[in-house]
Coordinates of C-alpha atoms in Angstrom, one line a residue:
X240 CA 107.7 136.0 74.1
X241 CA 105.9 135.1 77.5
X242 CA 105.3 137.1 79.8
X243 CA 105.3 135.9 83.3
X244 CA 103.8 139.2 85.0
X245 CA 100.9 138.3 82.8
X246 CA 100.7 134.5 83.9
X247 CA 101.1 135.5 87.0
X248 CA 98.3 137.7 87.3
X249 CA 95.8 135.4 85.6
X250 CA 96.5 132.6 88.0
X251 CA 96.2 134.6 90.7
X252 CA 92.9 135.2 89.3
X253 CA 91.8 132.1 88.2
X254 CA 92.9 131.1 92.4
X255 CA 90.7 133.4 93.6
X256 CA 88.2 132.8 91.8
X257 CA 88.0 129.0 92.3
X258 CA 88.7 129.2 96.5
X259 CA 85.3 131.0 96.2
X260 CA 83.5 127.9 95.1
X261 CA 81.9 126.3 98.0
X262 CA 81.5 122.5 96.5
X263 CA 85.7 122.8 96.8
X264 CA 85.4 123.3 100.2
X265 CA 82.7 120.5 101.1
X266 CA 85.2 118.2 99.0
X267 CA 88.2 118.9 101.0
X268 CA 86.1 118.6 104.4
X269 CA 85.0 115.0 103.2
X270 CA 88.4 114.3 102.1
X271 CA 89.8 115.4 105.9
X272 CA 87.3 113.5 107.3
X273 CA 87.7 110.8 105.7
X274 CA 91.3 110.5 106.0
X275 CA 91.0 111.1 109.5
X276 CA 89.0 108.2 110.2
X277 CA 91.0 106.0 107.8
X278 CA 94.4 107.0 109.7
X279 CA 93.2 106.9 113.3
X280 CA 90.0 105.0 113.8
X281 CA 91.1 102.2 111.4
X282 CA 91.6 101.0 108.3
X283 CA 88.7 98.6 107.9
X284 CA 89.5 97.4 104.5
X285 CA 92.2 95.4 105.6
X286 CA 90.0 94.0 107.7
X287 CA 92.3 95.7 110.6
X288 CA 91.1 98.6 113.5
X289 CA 93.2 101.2 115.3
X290 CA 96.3 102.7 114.1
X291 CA 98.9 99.9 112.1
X292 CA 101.3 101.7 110.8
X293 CA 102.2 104.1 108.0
X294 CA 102.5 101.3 105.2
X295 CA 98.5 100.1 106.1
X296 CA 97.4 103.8 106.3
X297 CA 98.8 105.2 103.0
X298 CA 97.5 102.3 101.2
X299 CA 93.7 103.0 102.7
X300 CA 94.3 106.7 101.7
X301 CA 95.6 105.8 98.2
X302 CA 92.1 104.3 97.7
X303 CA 90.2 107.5 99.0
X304 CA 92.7 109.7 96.4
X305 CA 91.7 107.2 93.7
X306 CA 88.2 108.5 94.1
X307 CA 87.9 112.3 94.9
X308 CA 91.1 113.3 93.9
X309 CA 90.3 113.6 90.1
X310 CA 87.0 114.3 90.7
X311 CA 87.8 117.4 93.0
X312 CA 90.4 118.3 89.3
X313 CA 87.5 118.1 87.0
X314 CA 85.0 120.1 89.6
X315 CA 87.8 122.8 89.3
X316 CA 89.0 122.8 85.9
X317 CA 86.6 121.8 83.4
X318 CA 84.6 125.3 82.9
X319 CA 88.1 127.2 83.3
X320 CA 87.5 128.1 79.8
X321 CA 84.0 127.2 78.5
X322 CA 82.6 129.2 81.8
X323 CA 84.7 132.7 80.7
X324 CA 83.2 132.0 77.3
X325 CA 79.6 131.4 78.6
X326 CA 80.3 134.6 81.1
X327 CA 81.5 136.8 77.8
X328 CA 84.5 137.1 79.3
X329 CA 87.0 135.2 77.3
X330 CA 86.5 138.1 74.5
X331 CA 87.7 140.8 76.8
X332 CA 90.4 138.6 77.9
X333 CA 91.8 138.0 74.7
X334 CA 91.4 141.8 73.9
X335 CA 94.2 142.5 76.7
X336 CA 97.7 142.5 76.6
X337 CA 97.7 138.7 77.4
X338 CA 98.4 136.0 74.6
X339 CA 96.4 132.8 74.5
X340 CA 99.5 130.7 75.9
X341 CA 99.1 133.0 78.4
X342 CA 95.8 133.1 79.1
X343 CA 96.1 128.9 79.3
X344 CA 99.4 128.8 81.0
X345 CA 97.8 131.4 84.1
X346 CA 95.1 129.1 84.3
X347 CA 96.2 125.7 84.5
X348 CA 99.1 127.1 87.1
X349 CA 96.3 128.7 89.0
X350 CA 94.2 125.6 89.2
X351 CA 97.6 123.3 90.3
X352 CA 97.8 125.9 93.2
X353 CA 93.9 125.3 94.2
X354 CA 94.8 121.4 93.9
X355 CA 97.6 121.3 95.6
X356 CA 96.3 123.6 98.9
X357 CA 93.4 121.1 98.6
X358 CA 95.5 118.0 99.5
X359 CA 97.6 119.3 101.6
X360 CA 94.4 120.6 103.7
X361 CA 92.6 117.6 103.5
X362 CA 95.3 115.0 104.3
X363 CA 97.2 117.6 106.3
X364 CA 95.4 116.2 109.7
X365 CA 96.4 112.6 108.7
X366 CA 99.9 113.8 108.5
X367 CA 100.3 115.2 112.0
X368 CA 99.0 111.4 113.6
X369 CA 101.6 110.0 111.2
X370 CA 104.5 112.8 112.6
X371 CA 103.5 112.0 116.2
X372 CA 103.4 108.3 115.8
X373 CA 106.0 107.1 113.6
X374 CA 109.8 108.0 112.8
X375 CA 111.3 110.1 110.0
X376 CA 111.5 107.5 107.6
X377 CA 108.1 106.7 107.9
X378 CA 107.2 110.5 108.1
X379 CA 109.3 110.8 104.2
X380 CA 107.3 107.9 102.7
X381 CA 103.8 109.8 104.0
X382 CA 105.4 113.2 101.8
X383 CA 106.2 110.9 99.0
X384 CA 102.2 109.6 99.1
X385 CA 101.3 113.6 99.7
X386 CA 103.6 114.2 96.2
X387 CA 102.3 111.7 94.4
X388 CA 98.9 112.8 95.2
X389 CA 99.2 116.1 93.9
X390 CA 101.2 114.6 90.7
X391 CA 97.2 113.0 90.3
X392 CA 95.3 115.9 91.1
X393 CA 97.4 117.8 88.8
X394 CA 97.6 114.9 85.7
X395 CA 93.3 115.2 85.9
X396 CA 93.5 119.1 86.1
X397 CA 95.5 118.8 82.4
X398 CA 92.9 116.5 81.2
X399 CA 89.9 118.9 82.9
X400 CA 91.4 122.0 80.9
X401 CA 91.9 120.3 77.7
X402 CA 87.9 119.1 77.9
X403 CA 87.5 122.8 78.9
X404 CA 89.5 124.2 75.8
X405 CA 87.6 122.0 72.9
X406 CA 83.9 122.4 74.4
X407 CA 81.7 125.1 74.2
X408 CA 79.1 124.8 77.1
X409 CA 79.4 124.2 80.9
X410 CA 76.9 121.2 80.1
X411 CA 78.8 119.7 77.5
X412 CA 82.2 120.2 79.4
X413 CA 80.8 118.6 82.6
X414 CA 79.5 116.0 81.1
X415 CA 82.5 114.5 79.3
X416 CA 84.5 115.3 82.8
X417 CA 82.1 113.1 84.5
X418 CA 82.1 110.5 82.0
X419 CA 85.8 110.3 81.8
X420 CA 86.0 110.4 85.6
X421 CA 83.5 107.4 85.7
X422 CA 85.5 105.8 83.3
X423 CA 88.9 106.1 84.4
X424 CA 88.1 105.3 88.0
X425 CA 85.0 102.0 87.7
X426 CA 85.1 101.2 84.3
X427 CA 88.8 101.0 82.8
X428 CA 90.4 98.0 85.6
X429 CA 87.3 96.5 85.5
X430 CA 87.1 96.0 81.8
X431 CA 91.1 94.4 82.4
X432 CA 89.8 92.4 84.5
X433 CA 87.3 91.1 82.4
X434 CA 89.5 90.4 79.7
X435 CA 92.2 88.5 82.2
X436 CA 89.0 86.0 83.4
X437 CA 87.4 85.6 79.8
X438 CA 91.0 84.6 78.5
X439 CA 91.9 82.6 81.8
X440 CA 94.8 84.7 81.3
X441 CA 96.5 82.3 78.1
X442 CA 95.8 84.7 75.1
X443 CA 98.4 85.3 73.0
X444 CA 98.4 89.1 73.2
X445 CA 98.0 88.9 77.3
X446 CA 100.9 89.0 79.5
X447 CA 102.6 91.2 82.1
X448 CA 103.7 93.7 79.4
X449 CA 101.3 94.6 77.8
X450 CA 98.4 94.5 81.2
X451 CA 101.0 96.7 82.6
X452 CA 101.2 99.0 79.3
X453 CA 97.4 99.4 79.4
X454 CA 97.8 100.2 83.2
X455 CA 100.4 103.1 82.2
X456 CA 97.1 104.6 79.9
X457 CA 95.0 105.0 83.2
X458 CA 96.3 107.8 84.7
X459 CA 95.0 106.6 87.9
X460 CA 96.7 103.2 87.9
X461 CA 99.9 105.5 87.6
X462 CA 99.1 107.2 90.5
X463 CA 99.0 103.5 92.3
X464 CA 102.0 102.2 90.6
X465 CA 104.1 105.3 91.0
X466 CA 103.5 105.4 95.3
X467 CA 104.0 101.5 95.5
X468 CA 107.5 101.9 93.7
X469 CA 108.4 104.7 95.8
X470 CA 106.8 103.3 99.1
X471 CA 108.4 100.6 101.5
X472 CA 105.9 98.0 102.3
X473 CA 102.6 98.7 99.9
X474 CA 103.4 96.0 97.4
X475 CA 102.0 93.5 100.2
X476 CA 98.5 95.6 99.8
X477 CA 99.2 96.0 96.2
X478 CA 100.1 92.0 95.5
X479 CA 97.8 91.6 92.5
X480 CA 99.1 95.4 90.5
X481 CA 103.0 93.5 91.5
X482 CA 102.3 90.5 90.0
X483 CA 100.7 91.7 86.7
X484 CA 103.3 94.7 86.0
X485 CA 106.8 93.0 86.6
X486 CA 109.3 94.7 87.7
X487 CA 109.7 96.9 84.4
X488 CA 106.7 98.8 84.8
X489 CA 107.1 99.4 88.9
X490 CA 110.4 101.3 87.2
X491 CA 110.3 104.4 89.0
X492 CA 112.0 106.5 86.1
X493 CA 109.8 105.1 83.5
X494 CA 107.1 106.0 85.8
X495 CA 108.0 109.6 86.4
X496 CA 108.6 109.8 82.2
X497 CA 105.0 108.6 82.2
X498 CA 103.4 110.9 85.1
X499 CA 105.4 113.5 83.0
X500 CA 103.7 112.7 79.6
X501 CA 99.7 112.5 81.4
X502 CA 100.1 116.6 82.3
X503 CA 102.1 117.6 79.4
X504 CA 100.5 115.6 76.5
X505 CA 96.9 117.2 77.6
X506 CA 98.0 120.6 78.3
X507 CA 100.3 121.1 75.2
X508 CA 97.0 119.6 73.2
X509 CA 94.7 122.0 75.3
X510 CA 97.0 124.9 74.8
X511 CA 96.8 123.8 70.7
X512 CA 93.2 123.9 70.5
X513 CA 92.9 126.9 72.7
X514 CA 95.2 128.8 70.2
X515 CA 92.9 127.7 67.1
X516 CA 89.8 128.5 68.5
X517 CA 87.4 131.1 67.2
X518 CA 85.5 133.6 69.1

């Protein structure tokens, strides 16, 4: 039986112990500045300057989430476990009254706390030029970005603890994150895109389906399908994602099913591994 005192009191630890890390905090300043300039100053990858609405400014911030979002989850989570066994603290955590689903549960809800507080801080300034410009309609769409934002940072914070629950060393955890990070966020579309020119597009097993399936594997191309079907106005910004998905995978239900499955899947796999490991 779980015990939620116990989870509770291990998240609150595993909180305080990552607010104390100081990289966190440089993150979220970038990610405030950043978003600051993007929302007020202009959004220059449109090739556009001043303020242009809430439509042009959440698909300018979606880009900057795209980038620090996950890497601010792997920063946090991936030596939640491998740095309490380098410390020799896992063994006198597993010697308490807490069980290992515990132990794994307090952490990961710990670390969605820490991610959470971190977007709402850093795009929290963007919001208030949003509130004092626009109406409330526009004002719900900017929540649904700040939601789906956190869905990310939480999706990559699964991913972070489950590299953190099979490694054994800070090094060899940090270096997967950053490789997967790397991966997901350069490598993955581009390699799409590489197969969509080299076939012109006319091979058999390429069309909208199964583009869009691969999408659905990148947990960041979720993030950027799930805002666009929830948000008025970004498909315009988004034409290319549109065009190649098809209605079926812009689905919102069959999005939220797979938002769902990227922070389950890796934690319940974590959690396993966790439970099987030997100290």
């Amino acid at each position: 039986m779980i015990n939620l005192k116990v989870i509770l009191a291990i998240s609150k630890k595993e909180f305080i112990n990552r607010i104390k890390n100081i990289s966190l905090f440089i993150l979220i300043f970038i990610l405030a500045i950043l978003s600051l300039a993007i929302s007020y100053f202009g959004t220059s990858p449109f090739g556009l300057t001043g303020y242009h609405g809430t439509s042009v400014t959440i698909a300018s911030l979606m880009s900057l989430s795209i980038y620090l979002i996950p890497l601010i989850s792997f920063i946090l989570g991936y030596d939640s476990i491998t740095g309490e066994e380098e410390d020799g603290t896992m063994p006198l955590l597993l010697s308490s009254s807490a069980s290992r689903s515990e132990i794994y549960l307090g952490k990961f809800i710990g670390l969605i706390l820490v991610i959470s507080i971190a977007i709402l801080a850093g795009y929290g300034i963007s919001g208030i030029i949003i509130l004092l410009k626009e109406n409330a309609s526009h004002i719900i769409d900017y929540f649904a970005f700040i939601f789906s934002s956190i869905l990310l940072g939480i999706s990559f914070i699964s991913v972070a603890l489950l590299i953190s629950s099979f490694t054994r060393s800070r090094t060899s955890s940090i270096t997967i994150s950053v490789f997967l990070w790397f991966f997901y966020i350069f490598i993955y579309d581009l390699l799409l895109i590489g197969i969509l020119v080299a076939t012109k597009g006319k091979a058999v097993f390429i069309n909208n389906a199964v583009i869009g399936g691969f999408l659905l594997v990148n947990p960041a191309d979720v993030y950027r399908l799930f805002t666009i079907s929830f948000i008025r106005g970004l498909k315009g910004y988004y034409g290319l994602t549109s065009i190649l998905t098809g209605k079926f995978i812009l689905n919102r239900f069959l999005l939220i099913f797979v938002y769902i499955m990227w922070i389950f899947l890796p934690m319940f796999s974590g959690m396993f591994i966790f439970y099987k490991k030997r100290y």
